[in-house]
mmCIF file of C-alpha atoms and ligand atoms in Angstrom:
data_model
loop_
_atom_site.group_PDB
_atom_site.id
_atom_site.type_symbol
_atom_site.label_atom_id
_atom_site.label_comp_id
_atom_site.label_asym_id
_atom_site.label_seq_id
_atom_site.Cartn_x
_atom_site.Cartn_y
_atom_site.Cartn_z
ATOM 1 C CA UNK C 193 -30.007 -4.091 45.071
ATOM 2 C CA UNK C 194 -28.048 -7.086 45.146
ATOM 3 C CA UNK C 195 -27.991 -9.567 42.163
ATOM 4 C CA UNK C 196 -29.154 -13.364 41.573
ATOM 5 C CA UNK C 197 -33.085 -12.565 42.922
ATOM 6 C CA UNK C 198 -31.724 -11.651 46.141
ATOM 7 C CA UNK C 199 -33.805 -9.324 48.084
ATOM 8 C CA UNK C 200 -32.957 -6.910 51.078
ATOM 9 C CA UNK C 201 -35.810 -6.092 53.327
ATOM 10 C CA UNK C 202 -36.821 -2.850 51.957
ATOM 11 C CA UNK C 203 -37.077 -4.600 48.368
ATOM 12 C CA UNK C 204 -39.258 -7.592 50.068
ATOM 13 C CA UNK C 205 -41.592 -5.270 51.768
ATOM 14 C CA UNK C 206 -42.236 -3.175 49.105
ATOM 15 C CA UNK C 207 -42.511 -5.830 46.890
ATOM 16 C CA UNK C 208 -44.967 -7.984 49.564
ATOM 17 C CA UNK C 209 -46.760 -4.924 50.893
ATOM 18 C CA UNK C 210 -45.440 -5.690 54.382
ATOM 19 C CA UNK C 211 -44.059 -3.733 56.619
ATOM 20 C CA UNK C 212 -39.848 -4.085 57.148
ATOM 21 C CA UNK C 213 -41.102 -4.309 60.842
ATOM 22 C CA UNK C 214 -43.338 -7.059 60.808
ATOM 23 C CA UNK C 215 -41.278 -9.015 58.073
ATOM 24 C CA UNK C 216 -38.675 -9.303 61.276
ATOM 25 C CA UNK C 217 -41.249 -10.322 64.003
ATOM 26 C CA UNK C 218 -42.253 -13.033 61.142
ATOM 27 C CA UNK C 219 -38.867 -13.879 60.736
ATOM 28 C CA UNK C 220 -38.075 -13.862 64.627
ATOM 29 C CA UNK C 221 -41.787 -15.615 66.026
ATOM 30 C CA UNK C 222 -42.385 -18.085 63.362
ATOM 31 C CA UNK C 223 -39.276 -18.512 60.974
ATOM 32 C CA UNK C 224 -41.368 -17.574 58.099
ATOM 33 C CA UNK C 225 -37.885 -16.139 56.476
ATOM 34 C CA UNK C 226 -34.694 -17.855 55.894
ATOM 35 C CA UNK C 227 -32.075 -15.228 54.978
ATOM 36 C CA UNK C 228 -28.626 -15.555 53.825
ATOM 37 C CA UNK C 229 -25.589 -12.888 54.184
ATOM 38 C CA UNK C 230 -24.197 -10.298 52.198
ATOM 39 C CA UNK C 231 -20.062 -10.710 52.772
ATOM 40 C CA UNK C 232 -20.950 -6.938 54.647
ATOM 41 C CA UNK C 233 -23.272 -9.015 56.868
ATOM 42 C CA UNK C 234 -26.313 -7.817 55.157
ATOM 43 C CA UNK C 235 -29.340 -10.135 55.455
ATOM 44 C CA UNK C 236 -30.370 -11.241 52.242
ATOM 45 C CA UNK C 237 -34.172 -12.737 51.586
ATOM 46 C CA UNK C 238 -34.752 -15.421 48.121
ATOM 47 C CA UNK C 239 -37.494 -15.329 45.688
ATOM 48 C CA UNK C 240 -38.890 -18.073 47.979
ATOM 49 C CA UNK C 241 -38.751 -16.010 51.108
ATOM 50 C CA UNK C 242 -41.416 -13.709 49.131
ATOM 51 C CA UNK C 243 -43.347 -16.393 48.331
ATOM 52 C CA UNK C 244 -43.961 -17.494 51.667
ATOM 53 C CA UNK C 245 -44.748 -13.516 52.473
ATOM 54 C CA UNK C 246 -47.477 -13.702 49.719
ATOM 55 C CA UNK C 247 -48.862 -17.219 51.527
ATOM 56 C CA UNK C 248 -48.441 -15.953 54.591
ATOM 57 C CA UNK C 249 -50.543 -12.544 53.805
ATOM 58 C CA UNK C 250 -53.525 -14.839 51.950
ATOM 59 C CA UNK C 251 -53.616 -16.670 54.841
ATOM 60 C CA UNK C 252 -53.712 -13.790 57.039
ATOM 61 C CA UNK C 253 -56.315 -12.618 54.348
ATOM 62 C CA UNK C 254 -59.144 -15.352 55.587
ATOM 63 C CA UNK C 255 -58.706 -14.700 58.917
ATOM 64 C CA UNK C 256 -56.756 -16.921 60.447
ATOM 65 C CA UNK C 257 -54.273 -16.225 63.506
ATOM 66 C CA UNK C 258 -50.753 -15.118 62.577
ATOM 67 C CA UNK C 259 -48.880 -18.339 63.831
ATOM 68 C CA UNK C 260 -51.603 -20.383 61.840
ATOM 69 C CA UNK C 261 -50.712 -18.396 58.475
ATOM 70 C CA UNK C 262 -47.303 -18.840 59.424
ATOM 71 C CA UNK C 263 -47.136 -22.742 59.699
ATOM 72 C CA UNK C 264 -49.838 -22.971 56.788
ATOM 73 C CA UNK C 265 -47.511 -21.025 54.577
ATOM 74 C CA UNK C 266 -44.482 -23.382 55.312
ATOM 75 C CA UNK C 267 -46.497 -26.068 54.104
ATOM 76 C CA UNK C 268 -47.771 -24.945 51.462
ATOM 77 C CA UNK C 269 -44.130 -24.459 50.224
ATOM 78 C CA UNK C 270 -43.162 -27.641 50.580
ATOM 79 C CA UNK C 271 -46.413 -29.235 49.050
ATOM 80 C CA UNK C 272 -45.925 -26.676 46.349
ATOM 81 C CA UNK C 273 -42.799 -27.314 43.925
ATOM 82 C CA UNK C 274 -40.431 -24.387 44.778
ATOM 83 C CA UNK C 275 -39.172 -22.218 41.890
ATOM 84 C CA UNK C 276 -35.305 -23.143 41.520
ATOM 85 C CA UNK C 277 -32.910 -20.740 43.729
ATOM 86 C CA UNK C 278 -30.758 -18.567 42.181
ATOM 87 C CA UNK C 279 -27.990 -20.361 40.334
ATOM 88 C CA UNK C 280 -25.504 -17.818 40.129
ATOM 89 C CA UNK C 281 -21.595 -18.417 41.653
ATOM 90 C CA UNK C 282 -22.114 -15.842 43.881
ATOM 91 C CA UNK C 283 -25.524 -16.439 45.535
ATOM 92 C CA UNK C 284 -23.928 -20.345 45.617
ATOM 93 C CA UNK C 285 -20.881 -19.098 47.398
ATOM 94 C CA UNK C 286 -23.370 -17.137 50.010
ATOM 95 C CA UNK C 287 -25.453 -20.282 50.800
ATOM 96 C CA UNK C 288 -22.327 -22.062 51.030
ATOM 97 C CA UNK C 289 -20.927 -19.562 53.372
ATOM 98 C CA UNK C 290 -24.458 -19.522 55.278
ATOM 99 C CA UNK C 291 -24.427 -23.452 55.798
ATOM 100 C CA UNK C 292 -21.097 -24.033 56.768
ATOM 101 C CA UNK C 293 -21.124 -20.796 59.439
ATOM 102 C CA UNK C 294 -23.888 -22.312 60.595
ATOM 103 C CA UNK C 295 -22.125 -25.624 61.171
ATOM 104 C CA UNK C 296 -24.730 -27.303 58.947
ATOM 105 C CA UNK C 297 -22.968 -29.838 57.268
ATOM 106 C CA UNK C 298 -25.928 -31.829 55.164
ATOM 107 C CA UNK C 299 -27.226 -28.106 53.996
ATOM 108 C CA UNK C 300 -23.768 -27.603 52.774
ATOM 109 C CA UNK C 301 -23.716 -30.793 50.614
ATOM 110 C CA UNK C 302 -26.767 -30.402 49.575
ATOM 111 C CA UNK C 303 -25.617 -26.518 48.302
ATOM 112 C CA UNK C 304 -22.730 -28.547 46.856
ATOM 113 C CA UNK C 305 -24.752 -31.144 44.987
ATOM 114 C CA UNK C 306 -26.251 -28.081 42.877
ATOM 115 C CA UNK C 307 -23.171 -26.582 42.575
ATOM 116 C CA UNK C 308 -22.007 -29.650 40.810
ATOM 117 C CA UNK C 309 -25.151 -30.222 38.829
ATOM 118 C CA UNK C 310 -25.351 -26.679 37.705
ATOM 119 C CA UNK C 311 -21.584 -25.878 36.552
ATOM 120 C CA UNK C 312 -18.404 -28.057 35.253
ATOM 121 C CA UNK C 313 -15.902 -28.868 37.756
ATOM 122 C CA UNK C 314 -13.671 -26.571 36.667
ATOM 123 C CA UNK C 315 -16.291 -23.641 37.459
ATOM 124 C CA UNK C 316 -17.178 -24.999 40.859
ATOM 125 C CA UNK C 317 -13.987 -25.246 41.818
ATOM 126 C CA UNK C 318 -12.701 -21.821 40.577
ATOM 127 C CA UNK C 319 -15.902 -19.740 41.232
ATOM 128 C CA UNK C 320 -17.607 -21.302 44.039
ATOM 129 C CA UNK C 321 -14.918 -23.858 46.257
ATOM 130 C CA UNK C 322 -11.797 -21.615 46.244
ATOM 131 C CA UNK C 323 -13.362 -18.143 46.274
ATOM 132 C CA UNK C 324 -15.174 -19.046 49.230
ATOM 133 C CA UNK C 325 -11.855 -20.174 50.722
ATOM 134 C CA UNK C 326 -10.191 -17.092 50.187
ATOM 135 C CA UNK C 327 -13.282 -15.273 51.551
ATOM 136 C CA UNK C 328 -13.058 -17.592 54.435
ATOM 137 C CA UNK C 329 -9.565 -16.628 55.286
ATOM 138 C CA UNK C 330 -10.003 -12.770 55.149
ATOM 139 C CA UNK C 331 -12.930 -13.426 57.591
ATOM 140 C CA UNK C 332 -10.923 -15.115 59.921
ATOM 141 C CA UNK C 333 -8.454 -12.656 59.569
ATOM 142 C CA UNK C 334 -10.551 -9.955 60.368
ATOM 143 C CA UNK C 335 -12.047 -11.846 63.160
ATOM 144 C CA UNK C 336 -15.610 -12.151 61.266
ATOM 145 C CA UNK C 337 -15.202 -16.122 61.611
ATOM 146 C CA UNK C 338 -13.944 -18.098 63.988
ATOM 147 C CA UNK C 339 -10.897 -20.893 64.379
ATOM 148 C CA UNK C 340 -13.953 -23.481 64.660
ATOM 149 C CA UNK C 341 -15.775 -22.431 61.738
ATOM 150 C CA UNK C 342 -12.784 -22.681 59.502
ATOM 151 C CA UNK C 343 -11.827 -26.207 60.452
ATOM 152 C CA UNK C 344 -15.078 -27.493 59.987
ATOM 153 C CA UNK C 345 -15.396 -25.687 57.021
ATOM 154 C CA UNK C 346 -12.418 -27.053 55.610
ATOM 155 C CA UNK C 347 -12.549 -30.385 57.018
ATOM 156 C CA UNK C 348 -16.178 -30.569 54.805
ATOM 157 C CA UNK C 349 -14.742 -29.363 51.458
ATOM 158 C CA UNK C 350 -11.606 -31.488 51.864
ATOM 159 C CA UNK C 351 -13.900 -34.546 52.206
ATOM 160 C CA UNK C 352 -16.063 -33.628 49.472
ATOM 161 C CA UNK C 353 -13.349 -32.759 47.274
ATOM 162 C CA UNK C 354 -11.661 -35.758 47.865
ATOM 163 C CA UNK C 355 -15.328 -37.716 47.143
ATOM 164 C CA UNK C 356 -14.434 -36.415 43.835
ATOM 165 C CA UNK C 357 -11.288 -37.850 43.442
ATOM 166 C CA UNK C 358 -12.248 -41.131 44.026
ATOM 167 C CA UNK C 359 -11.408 -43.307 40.996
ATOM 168 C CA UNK C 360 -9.103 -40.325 39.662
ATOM 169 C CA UNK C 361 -5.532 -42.758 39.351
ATOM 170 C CA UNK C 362 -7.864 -44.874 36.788
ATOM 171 C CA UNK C 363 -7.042 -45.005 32.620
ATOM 172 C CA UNK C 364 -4.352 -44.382 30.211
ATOM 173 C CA UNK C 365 -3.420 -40.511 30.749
ATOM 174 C CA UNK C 366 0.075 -38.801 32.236
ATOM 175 C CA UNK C 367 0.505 -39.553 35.928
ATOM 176 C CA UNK C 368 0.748 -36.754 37.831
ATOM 177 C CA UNK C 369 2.600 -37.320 41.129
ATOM 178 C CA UNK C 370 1.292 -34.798 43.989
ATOM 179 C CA UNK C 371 2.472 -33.799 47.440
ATOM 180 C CA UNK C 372 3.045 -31.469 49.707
ATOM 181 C CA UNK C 373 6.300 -29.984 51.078
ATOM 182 C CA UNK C 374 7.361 -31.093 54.371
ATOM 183 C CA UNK C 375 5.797 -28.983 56.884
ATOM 184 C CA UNK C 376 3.219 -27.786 54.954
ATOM 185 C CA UNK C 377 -0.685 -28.646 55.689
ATOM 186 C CA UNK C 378 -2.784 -26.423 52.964
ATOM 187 C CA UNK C 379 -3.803 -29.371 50.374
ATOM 188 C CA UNK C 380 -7.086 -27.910 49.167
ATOM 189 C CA UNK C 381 -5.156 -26.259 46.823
ATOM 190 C CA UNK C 382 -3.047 -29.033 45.459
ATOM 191 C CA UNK C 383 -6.524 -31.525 45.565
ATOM 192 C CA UNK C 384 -8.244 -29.074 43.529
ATOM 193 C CA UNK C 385 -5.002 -28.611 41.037
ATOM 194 C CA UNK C 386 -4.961 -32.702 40.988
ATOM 195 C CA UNK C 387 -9.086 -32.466 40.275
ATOM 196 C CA UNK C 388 -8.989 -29.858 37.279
ATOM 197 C CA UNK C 389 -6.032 -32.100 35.751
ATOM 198 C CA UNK C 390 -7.905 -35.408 36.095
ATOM 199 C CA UNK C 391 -10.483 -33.667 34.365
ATOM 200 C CA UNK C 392 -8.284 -32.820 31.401
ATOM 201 C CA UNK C 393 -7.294 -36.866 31.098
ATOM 202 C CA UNK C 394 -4.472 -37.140 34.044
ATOM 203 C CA UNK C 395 -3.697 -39.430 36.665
ATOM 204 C CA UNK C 396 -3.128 -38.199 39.729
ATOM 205 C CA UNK C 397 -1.314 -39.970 42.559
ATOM 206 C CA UNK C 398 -1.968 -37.647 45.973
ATOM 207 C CA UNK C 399 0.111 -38.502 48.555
ATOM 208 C CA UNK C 400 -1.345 -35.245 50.797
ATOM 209 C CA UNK C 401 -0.046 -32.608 53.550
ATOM 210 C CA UNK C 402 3.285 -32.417 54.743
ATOM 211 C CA UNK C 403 5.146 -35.009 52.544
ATOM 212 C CA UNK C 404 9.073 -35.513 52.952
ATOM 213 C CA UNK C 405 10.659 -34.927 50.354
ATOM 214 C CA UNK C 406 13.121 -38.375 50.527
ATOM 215 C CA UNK C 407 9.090 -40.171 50.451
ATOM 216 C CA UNK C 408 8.033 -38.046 47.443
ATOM 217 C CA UNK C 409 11.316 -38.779 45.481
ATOM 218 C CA UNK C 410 11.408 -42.622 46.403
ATOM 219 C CA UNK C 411 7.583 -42.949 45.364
ATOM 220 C CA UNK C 412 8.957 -40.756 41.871
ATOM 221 C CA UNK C 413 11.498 -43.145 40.989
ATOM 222 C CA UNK C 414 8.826 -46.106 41.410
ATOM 223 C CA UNK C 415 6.173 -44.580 39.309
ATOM 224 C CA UNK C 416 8.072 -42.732 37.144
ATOM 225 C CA UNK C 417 4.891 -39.660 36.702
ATOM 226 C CA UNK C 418 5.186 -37.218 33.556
ATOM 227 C CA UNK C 419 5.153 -34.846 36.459
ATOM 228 C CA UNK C 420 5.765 -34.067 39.795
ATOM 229 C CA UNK C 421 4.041 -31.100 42.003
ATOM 230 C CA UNK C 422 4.865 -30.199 45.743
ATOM 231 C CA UNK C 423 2.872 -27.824 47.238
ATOM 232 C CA UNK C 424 3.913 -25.063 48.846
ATOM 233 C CA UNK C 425 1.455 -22.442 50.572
ATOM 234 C CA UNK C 426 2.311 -20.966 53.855
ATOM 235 C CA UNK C 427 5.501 -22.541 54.968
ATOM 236 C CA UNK C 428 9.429 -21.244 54.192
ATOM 237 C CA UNK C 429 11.134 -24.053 53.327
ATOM 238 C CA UNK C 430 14.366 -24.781 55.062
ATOM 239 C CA UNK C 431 17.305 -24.211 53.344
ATOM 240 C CA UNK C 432 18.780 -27.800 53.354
ATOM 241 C CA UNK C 433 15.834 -28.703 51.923
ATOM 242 C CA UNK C 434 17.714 -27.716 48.794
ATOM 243 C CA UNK C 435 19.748 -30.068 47.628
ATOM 244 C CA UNK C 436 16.832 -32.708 48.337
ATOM 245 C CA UNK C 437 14.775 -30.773 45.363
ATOM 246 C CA UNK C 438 17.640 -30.066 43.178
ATOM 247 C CA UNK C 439 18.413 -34.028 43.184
ATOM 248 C CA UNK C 440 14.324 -34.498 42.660
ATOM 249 C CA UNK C 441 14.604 -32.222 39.648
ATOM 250 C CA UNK C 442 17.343 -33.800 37.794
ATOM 251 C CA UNK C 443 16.096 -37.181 37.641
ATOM 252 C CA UNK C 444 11.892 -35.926 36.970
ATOM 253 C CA UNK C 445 9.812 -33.080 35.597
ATOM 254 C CA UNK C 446 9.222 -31.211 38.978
ATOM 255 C CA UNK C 447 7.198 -28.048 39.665
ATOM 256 C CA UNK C 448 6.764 -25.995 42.841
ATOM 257 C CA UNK C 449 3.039 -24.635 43.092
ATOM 258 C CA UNK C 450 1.642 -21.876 45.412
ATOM 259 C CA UNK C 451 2.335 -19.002 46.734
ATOM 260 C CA UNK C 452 5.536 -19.393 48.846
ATOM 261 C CA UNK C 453 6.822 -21.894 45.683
ATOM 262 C CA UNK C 454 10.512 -21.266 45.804
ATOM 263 C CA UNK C 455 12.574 -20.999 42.897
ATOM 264 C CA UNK C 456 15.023 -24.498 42.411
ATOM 265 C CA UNK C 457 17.212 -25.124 39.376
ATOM 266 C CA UNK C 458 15.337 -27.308 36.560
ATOM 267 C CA UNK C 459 12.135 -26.858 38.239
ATOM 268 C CA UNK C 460 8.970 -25.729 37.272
ATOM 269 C CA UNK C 461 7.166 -22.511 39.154
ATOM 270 C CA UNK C 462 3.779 -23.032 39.058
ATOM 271 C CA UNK C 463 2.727 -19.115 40.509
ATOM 272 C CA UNK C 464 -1.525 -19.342 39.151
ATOM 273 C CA UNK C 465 -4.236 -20.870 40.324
ATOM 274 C CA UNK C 466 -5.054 -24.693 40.220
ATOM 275 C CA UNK C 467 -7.237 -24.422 37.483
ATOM 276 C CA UNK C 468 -5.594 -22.093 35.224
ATOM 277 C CA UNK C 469 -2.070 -23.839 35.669
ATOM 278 C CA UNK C 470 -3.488 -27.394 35.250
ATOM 279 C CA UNK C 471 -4.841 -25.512 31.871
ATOM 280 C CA UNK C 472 -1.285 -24.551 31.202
ATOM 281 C CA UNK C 473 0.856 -27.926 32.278
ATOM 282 C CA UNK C 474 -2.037 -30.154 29.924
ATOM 283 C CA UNK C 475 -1.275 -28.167 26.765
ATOM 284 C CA UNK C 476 2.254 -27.945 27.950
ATOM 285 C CA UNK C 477 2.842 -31.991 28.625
ATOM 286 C CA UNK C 478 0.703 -32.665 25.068
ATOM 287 C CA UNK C 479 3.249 -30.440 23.306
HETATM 288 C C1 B12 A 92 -8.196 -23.868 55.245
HETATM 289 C C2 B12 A 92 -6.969 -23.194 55.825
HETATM 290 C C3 B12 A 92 -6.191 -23.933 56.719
HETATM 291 C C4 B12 A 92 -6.451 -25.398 57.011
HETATM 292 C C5 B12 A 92 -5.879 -26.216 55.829
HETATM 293 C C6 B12 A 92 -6.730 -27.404 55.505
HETATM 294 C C7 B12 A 92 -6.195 -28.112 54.301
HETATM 295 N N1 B12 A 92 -6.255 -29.417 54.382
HETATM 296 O O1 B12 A 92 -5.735 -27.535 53.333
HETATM 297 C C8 B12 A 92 -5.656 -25.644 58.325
HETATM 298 C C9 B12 A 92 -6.586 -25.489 59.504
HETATM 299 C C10 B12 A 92 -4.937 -26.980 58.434
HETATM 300 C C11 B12 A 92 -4.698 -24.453 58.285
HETATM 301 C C12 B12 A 92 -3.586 -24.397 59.070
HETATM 302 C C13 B12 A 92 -2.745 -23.315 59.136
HETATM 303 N N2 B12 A 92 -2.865 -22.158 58.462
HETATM 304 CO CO1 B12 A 92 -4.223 -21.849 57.123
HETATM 305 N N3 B12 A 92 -5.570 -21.293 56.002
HETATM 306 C C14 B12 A 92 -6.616 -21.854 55.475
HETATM 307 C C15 B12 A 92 -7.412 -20.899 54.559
HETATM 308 C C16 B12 A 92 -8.649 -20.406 55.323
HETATM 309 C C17 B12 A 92 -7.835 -21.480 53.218
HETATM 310 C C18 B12 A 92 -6.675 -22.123 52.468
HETATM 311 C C19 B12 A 92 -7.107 -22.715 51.187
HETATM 312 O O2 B12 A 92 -7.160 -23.914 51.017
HETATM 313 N N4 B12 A 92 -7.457 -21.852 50.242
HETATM 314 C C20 B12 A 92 -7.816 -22.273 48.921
HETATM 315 C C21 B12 A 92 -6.569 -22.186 48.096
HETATM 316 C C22 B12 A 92 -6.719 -22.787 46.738
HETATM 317 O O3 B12 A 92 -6.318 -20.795 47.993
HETATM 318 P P1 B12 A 92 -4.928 -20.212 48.461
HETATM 319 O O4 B12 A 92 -4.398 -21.009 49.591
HETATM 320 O O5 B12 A 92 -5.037 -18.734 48.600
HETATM 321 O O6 B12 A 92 -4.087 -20.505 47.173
HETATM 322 C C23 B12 A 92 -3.991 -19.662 46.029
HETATM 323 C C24 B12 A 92 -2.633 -19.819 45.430
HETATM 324 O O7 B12 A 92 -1.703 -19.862 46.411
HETATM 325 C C25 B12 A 92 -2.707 -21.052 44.625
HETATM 326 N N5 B12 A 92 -2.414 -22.355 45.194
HETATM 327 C C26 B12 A 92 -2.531 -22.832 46.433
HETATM 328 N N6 B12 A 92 -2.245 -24.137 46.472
HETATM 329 C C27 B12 A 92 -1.935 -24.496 45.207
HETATM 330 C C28 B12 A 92 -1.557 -25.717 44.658
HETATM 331 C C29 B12 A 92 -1.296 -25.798 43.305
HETATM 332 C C30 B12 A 92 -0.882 -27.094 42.706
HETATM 333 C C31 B12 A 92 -1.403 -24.648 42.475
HETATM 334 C C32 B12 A 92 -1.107 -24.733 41.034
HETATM 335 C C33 B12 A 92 -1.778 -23.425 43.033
HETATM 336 C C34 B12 A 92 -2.041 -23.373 44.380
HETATM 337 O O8 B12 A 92 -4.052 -21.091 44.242
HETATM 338 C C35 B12 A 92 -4.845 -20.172 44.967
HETATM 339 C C36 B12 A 92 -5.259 -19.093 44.021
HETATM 340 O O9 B12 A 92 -6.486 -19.420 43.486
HETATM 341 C C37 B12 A 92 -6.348 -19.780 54.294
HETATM 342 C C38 B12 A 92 -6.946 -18.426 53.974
HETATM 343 C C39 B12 A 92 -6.720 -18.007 52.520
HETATM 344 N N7 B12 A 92 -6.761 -16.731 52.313
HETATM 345 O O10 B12 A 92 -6.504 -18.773 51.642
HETATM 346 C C40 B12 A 92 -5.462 -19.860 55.535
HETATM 347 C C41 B12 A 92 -3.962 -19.552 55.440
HETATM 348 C C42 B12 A 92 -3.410 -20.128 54.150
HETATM 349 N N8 B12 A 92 -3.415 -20.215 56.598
HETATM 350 C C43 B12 A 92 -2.491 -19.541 57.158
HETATM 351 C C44 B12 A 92 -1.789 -19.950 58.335
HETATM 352 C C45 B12 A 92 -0.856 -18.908 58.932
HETATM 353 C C46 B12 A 92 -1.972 -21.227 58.894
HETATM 354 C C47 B12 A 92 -1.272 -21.802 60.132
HETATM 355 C C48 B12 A 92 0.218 -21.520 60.214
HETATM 356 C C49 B12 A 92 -2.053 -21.242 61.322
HETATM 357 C C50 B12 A 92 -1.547 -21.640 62.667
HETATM 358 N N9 B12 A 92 -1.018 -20.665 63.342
HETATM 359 O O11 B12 A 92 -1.647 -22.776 63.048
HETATM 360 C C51 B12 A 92 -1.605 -23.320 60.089
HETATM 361 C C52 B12 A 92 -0.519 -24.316 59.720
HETATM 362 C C53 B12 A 92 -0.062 -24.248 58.300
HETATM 363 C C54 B12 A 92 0.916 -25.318 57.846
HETATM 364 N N10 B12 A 92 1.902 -25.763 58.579
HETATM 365 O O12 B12 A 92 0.789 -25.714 56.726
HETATM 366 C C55 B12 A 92 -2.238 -18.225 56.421
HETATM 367 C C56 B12 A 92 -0.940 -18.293 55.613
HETATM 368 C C57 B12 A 92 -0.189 -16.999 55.641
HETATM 369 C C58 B12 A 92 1.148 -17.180 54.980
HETATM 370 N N11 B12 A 92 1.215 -16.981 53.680
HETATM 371 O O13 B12 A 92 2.077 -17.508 55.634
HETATM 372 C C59 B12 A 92 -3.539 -18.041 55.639
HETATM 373 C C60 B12 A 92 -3.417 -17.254 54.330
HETATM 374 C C61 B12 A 92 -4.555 -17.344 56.571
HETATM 375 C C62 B12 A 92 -4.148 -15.907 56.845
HETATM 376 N N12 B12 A 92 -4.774 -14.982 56.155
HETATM 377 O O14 B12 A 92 -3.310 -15.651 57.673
HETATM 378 N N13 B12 A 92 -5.113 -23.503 57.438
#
């Protein structure tokens, strides 16, 4: 049985004492259930799917018609206060997933306003936000989501992420300069990273995707961060990109972050997560 109150169907029938056959023809005729999805596809019924079974069998219980039950049973959920969901990272990450398959972009803030109420930032970030990226991708890869559902999927969390942000080059910590490399378009990363190190004090100049390394350097000598961070995910960089980032690490404290991060001579390689190595660079900078 899944975790986090989650029900398949066998649990809710045997738990509701209906059948799995007519929990389906409730779920299909009067959208009496509202499942989410096990990452195997599995449909997957909440604590307040079996309440509406319960309502929906009392109903049944005084005789009324089944689509009467049915509509009664929605509304008695919504005059009734509903016991919280499940608050777990997982079950968040599902109705994320759910929402944002579905296209559904004010269910998916609203899944991210109590992912933000119920965890720090650091936790939403690294439990719900970027697992459900990576889950993303190896869905796309395996052809379980499509080209459309990823961009609007990331085109929501990059605007709520960067909601967040807003006020985050205010106060009196480090300035952190970020960017990233030319070519390169993957920024959730490097937002997140900027995110989890405003939260430890930072300032964070963003100056976002595919960033030339001439602007990044001229912008460096103006502002003169603690600390400078390109980004790079998915891209090789070219190799007369080089001397560019050599130069760039002389004159500032320079770190290459993500997975294709290649090694350059006085730089920093920042080969973790966002949260983890904004963690690491914080206690690093204060010693
Ligand atoms: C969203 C997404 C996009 C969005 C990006 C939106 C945006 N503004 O960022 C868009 C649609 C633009 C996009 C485009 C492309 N994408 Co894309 N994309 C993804 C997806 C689904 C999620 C990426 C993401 O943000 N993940 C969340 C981050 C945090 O996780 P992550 O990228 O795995 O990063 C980990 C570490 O690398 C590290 N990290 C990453 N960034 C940073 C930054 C810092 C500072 C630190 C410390 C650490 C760090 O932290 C993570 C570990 O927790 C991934 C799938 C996946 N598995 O991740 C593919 C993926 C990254 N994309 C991929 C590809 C191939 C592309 C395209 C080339 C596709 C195409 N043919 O057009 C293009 C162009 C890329 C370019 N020129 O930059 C590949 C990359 C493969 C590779 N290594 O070469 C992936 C892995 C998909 C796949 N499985 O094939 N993509």
């Amino acid at each position: 049985m899944p975790g986090d109150g989650l029900l398949r169907i066998g649990e809710l029938s045997r738990r509701s004492g209906v059948s799995p056959e007519r929990l389906r023809a409730w779920e299909r005729r009067y959208e009496l259930l509202r499942p989410t999805r096990s990452p195997g596809g599995l449909r997957l019924y909440s604590q307040a799917d079996l309440a509406r079974v319960r309502l929906m069998r009392r109903h049944l219980d005084t005789g009324l018609a089944a689509a009467e039950a049915a509509a009664l049973a929605k509304q008695d959920e919504v005059a009734a206060p509903t016991p919280p969901a499940a608050l777990s990272p997982e079950a968040l990450r599902h109705e994320l997933a759910d929402a944002l398959d579905g296209y559904d972009e004010p269910r998916a803030q609203a899944v991210l306003d109590r992912v933000l109420a119920a965890m720090t930032l650091d936790a939403a970030l690294g439990e719900v936000v970027l697992p459900y990226l990576h889950e993303l991708g190896s869905r796309w890869e395996r052809g379980d989501a499509t080209v459309a559902q990823e961009h609007f999927a990331s085109t929501v969390l990059r605007g709520r992420l960067l909601g967040l942000a807003r006020g985050w080059g205010l106060g009196g910590g480090p300035v952190a300069l970020l960017a990233c490399a030319p070519g390169e378009r993957h920024d959730l990363g490097l937002i997140a990273f900027g995110l989890a190190l405003r939260a430890r004090g930072w300032r964070i100049v963003f100056l976002g995707a595919d960033t030339p390394v001439e602007t990044t350097a001229a912008a460096g000598d103006e502002l003169q961060p603690h600390l400078i961070v390109l980004a790079v995910v998915s891209i090789t960089l070219p190799e007369a990109v080089s001397p560019a980032l050599r130069a760039l690490a002389r004159r500032h404290r320079l770190a290459l972050a993500g997975p294709a991060a290649p090694e350059v001579a006085g730089a920093l390689v920042l080969a973790g997560d966002p949260i983890a190595e904004a963690a690491t660079l914080t206690e690093l900078i204060a010693s």
